[in-house]
PDB file of C-alpha atoms in Angstrom:
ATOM      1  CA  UNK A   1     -13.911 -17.562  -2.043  1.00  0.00           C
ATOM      2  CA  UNK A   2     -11.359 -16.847  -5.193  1.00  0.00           C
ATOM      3  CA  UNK A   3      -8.000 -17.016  -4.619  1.00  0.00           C
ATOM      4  CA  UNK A   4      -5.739 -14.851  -6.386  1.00  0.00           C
ATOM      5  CA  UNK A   5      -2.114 -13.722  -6.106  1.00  0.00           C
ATOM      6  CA  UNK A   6      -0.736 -10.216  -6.902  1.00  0.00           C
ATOM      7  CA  UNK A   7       1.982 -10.539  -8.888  1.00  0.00           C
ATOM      8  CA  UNK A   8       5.559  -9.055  -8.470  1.00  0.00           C
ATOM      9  CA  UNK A   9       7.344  -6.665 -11.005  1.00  0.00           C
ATOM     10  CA  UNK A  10      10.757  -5.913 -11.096  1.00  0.00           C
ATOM     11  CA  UNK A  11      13.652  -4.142 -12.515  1.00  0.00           C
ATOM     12  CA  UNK A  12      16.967  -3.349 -11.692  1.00  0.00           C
ATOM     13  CA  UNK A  13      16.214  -0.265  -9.380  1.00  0.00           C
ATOM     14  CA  UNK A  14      12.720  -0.972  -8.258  1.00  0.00           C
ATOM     15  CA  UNK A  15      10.645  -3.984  -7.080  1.00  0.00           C
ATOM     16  CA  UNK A  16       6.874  -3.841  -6.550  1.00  0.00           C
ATOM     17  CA  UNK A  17       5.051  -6.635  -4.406  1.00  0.00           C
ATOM     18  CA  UNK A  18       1.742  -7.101  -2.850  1.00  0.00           C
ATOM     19  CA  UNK A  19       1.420  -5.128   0.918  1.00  0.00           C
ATOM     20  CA  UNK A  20       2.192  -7.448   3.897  1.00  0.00           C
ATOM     21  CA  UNK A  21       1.182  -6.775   7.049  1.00  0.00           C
ATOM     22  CA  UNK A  22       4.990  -6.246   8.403  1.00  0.00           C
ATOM     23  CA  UNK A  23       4.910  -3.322   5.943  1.00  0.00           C
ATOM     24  CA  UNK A  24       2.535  -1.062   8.170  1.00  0.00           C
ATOM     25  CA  UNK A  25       5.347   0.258  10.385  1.00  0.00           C
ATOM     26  CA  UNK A  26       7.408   1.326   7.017  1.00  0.00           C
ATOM     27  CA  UNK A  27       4.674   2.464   5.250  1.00  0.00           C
ATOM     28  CA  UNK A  28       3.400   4.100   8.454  1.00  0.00           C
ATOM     29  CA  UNK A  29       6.141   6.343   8.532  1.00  0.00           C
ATOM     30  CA  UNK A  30       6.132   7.425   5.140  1.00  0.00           C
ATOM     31  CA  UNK A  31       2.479   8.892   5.187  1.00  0.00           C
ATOM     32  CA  UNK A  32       3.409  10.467   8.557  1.00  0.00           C
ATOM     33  CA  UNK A  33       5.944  12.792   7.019  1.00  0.00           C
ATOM     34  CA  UNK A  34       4.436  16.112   6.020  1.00  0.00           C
ATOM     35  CA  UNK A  35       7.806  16.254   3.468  1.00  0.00           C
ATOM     36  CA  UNK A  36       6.604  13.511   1.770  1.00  0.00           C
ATOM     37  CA  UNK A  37       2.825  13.726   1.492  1.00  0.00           C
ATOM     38  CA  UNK A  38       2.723  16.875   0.033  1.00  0.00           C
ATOM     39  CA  UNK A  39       3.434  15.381  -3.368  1.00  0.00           C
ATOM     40  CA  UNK A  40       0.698  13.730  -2.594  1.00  0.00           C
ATOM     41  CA  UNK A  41      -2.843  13.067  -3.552  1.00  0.00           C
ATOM     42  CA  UNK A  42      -4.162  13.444  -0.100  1.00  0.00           C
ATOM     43  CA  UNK A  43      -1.597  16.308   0.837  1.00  0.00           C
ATOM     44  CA  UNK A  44      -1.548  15.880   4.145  1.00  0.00           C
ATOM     45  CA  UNK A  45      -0.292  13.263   6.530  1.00  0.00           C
ATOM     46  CA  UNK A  46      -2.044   9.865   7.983  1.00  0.00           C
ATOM     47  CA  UNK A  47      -2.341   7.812  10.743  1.00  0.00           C
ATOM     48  CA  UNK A  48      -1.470   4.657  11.461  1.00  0.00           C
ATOM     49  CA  UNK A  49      -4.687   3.580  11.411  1.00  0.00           C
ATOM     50  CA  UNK A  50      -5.775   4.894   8.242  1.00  0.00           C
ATOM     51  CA  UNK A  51      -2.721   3.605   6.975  1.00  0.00           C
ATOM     52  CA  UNK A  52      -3.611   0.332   7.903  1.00  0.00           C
ATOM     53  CA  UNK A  53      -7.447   1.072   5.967  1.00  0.00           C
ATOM     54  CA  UNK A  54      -5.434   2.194   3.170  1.00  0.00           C
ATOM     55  CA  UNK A  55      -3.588  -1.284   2.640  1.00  0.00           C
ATOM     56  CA  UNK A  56      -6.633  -3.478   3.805  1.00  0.00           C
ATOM     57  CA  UNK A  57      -8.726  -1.695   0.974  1.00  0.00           C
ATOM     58  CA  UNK A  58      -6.101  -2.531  -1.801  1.00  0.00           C
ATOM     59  CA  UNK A  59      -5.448  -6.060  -0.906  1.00  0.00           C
ATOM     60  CA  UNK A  60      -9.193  -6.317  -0.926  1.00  0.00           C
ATOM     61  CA  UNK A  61      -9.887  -4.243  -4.359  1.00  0.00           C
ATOM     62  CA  UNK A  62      -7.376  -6.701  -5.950  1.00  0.00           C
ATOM     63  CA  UNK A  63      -9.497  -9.363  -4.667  1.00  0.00           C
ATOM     64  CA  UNK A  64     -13.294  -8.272  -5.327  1.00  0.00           C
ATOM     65  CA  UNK A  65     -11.796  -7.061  -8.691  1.00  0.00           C
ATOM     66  CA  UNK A  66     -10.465 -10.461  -9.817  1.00  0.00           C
ATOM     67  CA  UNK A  67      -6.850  -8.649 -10.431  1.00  0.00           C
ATOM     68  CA  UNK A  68      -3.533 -10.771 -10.247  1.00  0.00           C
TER      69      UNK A  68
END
């Protein structure tokens, strides 16, 4: 198994990090507000569990794919 380790960018009004699973609840509510989705891809709002789907697959992308 590789390991690998998404790395973190910063500046000095935004900070992107890997997902952790403490960030379903958060990121949870986001996708559940119909304000917010509509901008978009999907358009529409998700639940929690696809949520969850959604975070597994990109943690595991970033792995299969080598990135980080």
């Amino acid at each position: 198994m590789t390991t690998f380790e998404v790395p973190t960018l910063s500046t000095k009004r935004l900070r992107l990090r890997a997902f952790r699973a403490s960030d379903l609840d958060a990121y949870a509510a986001m996708q559940a507000n119909p304000e917010v989705m509509r901008y978009m891809v999907m358009g529409r709002t998700s639940t929690p569990a696809e949520v969850w789907r959604t975070m597994l697959m990109s943690v595991g992308s970033w792995a299969l794919r080598g990135y980080g």
